[in-house]
PDB file of C-alpha atoms in Angstrom:
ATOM      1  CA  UNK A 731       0.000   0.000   0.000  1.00 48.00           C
ATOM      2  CA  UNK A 732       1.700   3.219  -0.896  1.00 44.00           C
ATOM      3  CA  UNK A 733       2.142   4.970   2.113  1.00 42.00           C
ATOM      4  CA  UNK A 734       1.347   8.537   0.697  1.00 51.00           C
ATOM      5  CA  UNK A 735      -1.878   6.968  -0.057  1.00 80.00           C
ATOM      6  CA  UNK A 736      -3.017   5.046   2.997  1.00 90.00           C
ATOM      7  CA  UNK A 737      -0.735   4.799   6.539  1.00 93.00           C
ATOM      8  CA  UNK A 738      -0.042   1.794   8.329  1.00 92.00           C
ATOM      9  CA  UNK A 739       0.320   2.269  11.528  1.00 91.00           C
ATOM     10  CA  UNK A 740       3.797   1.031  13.277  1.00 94.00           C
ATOM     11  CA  UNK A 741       4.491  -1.789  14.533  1.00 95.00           C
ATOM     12  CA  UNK A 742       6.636  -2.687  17.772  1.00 96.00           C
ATOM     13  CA  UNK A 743       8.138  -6.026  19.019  1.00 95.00           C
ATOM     14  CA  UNK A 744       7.385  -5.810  22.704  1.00 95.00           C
ATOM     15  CA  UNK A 745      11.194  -5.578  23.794  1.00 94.00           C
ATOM     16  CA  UNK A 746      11.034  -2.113  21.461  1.00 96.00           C
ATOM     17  CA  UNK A 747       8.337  -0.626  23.524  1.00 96.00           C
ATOM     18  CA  UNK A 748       9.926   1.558  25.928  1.00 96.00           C
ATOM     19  CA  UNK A 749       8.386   5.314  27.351  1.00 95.00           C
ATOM     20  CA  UNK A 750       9.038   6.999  24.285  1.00 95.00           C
ATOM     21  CA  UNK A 751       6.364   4.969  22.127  1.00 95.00           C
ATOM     22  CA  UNK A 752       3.081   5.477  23.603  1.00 96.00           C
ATOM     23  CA  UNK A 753       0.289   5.782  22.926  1.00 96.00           C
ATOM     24  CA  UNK A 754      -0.143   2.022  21.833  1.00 96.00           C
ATOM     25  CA  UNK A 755      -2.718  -0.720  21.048  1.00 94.00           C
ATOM     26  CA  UNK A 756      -2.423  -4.654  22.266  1.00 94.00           C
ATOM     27  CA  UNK A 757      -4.188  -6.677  20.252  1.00 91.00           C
ATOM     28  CA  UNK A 758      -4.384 -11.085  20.496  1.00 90.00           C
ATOM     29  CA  UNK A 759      -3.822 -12.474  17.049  1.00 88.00           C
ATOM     30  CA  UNK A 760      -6.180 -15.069  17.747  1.00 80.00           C
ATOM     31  CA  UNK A 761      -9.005 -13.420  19.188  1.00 74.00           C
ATOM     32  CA  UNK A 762     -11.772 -11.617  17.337  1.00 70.00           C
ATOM     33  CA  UNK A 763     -14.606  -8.791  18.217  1.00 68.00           C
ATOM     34  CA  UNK A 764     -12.033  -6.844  19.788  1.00 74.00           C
ATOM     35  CA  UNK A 765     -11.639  -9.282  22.691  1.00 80.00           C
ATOM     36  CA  UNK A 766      -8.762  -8.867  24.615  1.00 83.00           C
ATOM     37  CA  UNK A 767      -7.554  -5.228  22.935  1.00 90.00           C
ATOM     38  CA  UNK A 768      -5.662  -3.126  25.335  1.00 91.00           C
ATOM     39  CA  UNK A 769      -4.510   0.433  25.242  1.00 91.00           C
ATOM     40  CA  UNK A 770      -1.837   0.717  27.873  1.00 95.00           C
ATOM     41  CA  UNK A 771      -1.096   3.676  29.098  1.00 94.00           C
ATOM     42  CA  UNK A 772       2.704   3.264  30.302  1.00 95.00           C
ATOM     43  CA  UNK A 773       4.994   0.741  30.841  1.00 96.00           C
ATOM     44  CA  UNK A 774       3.343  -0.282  34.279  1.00 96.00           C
ATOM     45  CA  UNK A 775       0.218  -1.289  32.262  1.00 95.00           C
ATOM     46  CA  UNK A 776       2.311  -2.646  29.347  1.00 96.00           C
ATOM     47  CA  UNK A 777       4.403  -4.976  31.395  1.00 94.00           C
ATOM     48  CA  UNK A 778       1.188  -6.703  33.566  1.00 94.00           C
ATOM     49  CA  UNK A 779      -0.589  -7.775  29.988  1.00 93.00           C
ATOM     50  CA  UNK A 780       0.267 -11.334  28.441  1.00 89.00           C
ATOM     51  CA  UNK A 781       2.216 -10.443  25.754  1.00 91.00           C
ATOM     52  CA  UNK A 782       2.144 -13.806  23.785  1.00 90.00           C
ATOM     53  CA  UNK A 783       0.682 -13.920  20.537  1.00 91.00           C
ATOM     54  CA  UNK A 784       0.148  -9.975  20.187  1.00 93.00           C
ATOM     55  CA  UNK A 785       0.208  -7.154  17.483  1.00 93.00           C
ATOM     56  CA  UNK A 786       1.453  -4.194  19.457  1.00 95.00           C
ATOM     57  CA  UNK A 787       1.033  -0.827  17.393  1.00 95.00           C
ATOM     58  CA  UNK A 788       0.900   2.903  17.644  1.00 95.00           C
ATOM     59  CA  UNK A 789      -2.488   3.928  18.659  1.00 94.00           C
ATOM     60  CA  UNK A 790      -4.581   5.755  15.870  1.00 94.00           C
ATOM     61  CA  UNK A 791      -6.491   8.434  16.393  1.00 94.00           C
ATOM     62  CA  UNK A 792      -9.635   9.980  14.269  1.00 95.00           C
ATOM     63  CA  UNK A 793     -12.908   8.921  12.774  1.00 96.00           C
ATOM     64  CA  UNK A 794     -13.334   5.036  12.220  1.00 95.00           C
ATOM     65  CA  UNK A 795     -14.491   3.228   8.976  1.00 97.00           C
ATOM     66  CA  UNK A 796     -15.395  -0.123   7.860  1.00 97.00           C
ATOM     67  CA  UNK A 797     -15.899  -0.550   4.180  1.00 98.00           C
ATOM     68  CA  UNK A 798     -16.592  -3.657   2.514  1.00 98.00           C
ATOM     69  CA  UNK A 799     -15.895  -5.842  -0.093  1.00 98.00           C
ATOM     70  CA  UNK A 800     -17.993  -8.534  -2.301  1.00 97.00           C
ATOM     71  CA  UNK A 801     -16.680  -9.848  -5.365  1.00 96.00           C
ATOM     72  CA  UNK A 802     -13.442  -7.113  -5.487  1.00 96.00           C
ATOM     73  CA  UNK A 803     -16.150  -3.874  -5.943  1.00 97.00           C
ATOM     74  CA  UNK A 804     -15.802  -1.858  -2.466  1.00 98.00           C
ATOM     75  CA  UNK A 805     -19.123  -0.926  -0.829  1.00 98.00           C
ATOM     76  CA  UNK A 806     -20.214   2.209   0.372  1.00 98.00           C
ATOM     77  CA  UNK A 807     -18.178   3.242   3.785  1.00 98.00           C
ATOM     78  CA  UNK A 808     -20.074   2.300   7.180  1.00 98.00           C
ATOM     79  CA  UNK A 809     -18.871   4.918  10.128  1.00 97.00           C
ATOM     80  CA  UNK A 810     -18.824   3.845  13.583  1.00 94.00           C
ATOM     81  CA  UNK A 811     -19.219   6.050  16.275  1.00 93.00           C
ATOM     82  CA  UNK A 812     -18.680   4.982  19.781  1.00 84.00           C
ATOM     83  CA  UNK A 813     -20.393   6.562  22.839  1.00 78.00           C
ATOM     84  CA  UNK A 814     -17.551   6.174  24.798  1.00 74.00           C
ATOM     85  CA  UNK A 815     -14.364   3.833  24.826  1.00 72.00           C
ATOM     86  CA  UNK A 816     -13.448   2.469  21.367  1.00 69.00           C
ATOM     87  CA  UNK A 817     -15.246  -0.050  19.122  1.00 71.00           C
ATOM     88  CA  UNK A 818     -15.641  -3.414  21.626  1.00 60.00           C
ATOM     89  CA  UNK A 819     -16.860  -6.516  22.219  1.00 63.00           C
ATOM     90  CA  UNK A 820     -19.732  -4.973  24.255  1.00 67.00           C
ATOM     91  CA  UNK A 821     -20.633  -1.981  21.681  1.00 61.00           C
ATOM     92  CA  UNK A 822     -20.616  -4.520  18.522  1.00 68.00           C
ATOM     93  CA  UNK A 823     -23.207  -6.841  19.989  1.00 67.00           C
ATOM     94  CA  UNK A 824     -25.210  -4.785  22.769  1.00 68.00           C
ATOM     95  CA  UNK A 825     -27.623  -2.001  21.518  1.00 71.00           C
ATOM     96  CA  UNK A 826     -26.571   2.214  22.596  1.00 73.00           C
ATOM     97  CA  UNK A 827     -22.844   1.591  22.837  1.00 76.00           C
ATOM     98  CA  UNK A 828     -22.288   2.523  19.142  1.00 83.00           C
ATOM     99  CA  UNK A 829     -24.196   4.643  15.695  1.00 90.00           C
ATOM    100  CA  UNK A 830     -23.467   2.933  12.380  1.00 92.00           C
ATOM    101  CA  UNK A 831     -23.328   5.577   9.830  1.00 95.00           C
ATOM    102  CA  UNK A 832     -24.324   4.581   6.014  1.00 96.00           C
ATOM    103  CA  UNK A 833     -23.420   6.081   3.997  1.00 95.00           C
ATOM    104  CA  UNK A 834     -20.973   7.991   5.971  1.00 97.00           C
ATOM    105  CA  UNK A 835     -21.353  11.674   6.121  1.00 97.00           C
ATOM    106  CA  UNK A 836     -17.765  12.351   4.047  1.00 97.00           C
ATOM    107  CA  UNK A 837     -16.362  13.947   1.103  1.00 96.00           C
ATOM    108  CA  UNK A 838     -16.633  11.899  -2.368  1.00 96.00           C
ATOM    109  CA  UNK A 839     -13.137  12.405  -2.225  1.00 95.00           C
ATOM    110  CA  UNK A 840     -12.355  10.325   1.181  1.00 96.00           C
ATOM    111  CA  UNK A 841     -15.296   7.826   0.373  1.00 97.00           C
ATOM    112  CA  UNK A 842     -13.536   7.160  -3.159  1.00 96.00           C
ATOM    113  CA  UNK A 843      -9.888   6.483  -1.463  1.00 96.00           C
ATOM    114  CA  UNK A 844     -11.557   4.214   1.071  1.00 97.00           C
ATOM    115  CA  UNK A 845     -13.194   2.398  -1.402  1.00 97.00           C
ATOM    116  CA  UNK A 846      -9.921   1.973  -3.535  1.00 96.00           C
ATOM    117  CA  UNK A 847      -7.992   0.881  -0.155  1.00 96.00           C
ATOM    118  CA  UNK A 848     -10.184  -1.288   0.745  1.00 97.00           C
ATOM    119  CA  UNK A 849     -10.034  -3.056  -2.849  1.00 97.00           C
ATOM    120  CA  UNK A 850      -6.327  -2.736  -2.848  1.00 95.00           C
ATOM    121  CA  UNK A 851      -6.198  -4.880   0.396  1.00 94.00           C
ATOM    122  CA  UNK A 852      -8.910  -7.376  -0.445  1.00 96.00           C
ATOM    123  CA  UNK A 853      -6.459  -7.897  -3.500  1.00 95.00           C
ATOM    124  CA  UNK A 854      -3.232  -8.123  -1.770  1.00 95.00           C
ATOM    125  CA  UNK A 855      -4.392 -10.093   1.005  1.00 95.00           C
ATOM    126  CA  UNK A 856      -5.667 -12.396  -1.298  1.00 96.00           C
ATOM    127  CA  UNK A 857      -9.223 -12.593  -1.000  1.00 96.00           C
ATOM    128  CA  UNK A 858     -11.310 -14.223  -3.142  1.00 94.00           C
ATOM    129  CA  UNK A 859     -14.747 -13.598  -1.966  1.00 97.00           C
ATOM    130  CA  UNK A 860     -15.563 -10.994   0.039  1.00 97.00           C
ATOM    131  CA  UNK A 861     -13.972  -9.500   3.352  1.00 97.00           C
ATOM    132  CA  UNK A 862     -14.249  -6.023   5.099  1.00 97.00           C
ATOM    133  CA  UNK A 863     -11.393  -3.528   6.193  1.00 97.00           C
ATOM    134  CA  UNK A 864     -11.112  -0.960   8.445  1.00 95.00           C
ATOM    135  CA  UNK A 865      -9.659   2.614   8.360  1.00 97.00           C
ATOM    136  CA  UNK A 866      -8.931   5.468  10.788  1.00 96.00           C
ATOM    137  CA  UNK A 867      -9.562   8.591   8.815  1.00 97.00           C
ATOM    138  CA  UNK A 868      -7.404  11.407  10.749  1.00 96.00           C
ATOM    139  CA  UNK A 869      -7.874  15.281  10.955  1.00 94.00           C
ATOM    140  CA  UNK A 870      -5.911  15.766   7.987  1.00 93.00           C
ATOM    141  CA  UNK A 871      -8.433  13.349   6.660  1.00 93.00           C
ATOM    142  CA  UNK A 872      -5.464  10.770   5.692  1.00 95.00           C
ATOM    143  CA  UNK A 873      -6.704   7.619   5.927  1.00 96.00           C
ATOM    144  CA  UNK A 874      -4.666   4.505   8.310  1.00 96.00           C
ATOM    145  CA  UNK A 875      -5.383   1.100   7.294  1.00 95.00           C
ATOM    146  CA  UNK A 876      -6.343  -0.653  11.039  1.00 91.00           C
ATOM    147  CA  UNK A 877      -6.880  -4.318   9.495  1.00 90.00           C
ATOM    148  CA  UNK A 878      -9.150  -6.677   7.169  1.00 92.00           C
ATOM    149  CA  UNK A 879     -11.397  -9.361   8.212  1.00 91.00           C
ATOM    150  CA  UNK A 880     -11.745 -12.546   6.313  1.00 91.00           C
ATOM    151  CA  UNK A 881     -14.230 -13.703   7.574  1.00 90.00           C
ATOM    152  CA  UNK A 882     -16.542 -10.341   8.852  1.00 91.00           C
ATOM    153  CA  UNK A 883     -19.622 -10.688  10.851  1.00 87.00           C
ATOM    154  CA  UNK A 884     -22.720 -11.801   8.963  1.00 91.00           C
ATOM    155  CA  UNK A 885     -26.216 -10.956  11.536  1.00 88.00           C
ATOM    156  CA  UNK A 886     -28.235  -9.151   9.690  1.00 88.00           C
ATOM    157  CA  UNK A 887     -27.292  -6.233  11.574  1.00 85.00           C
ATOM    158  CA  UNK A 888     -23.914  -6.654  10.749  1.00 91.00           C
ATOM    159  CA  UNK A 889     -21.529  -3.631   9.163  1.00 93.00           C
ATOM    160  CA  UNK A 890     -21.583  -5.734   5.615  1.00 96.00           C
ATOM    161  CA  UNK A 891     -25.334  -6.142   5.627  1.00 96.00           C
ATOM    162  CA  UNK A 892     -25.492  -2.955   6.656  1.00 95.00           C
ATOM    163  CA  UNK A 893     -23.319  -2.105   3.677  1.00 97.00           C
ATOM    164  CA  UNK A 894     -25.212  -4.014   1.182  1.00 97.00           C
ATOM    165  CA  UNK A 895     -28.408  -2.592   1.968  1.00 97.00           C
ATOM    166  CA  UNK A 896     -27.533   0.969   1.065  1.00 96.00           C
ATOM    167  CA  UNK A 897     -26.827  -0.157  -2.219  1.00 97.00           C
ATOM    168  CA  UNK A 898     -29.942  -2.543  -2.020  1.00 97.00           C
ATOM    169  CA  UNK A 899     -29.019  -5.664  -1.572  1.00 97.00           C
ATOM    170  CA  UNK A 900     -30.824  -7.303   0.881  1.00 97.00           C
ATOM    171  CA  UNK A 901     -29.390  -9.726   3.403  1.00 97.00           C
ATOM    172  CA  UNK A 902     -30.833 -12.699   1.631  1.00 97.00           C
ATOM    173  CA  UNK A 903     -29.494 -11.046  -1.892  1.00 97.00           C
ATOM    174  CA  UNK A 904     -25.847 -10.922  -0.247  1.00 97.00           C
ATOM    175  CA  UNK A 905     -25.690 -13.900   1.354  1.00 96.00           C
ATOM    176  CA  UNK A 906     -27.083 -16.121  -2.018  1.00 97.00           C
ATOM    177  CA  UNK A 907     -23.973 -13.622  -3.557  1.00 97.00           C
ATOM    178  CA  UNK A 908     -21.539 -14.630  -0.696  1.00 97.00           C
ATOM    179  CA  UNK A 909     -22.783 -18.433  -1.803  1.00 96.00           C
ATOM    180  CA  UNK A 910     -22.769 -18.252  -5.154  1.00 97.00           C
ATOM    181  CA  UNK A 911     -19.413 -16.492  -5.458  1.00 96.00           C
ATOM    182  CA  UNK A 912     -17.882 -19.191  -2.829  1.00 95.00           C
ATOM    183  CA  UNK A 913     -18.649 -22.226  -5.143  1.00 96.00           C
ATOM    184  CA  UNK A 914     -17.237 -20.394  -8.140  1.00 91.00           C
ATOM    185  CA  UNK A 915     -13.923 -19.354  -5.799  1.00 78.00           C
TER     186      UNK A 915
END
């Protein structure tokens, strides 16, 4: 991904991390909805967390955005807006913690470069089906990649549906497209 296009935000082993490098994220590589993400806020905090199996990056900071993908064409971006923390395990699946926005309320000219990163990764990554990345979109309005989900959630109230719908799909329409695309893959 060319980085005056989309950032990437850095990464640390977790002997680099040292005073100078906060504010960071912990995530588990093998977790999902967020379980088990941890912002540390100084080497106290750093040093008590189980630090096997983690990404450790610099923390982003702006307006979040999930946009995905279905058969390499980008949908429309989603916006999620917290009420307060970040995007967790409890706002994705219990009702007031979180406002999905979509279509997001941004410029043709950010929705267009999300929409091109998020085909770019679905391409590099090697997807063949569909999949879903997310973005931080900062003040300057450049956009960070965050990550890409293989496998994104698929309730009907999920950010893909969700997606889908503004482009009118329906959630049966997608998911006999997610099928039919699958046996072709």
């Amino acid at each position: 991904m060319a980085q005056d296009k989309v950032g990437v935000a850095k990464e640390y082993l977790p002997a680099e991390v040292n005073a100078t490098v906060f504010p960071i994220v912990v995530k588990p590589n093998a977790s999902g909805s967020s379980i088990g993400v941890h912002f540390p806020k100084d080497m106290e905090e750093f040093e008590a967390l189980d630090l096997d199996d983690v990404l450790i990056e610099q923390q982003l900071f702006g307006r979040e955005f999930s946009v995905g993908v279905v058969d390499g064409i980008a949908l429309p971006p989603i916006e999620i807006v917290t009420t307060e923390g970040f995007y967790d395990y409890q706002a994705k699946y219990n009702p007031g913690f979180v406002q999905e926005i979509c279509p997001a309320d941004i410029t043709e000219t950010v929705d267009q470069k999300l929409r091109a990163a998020a085909e770019y990764c679905h391409k590099q990554i090697g997807f063949e089906v569909y999949s879903r990345a997310e973005f931080i979109v900062d003040d300057n309005e450049k956009i960070w990649f965050i990550e890409s989900n293989s496998i994104p959630g698929m309730t009907p109230m999920s950010l893909l549906p969700q997606e889908a719908a503004v482009v009118g799909m329906s959630y049966t329409q997608l998911c006999e497209k997610i099928i039919e695309l699958s046996l072709k893959a």
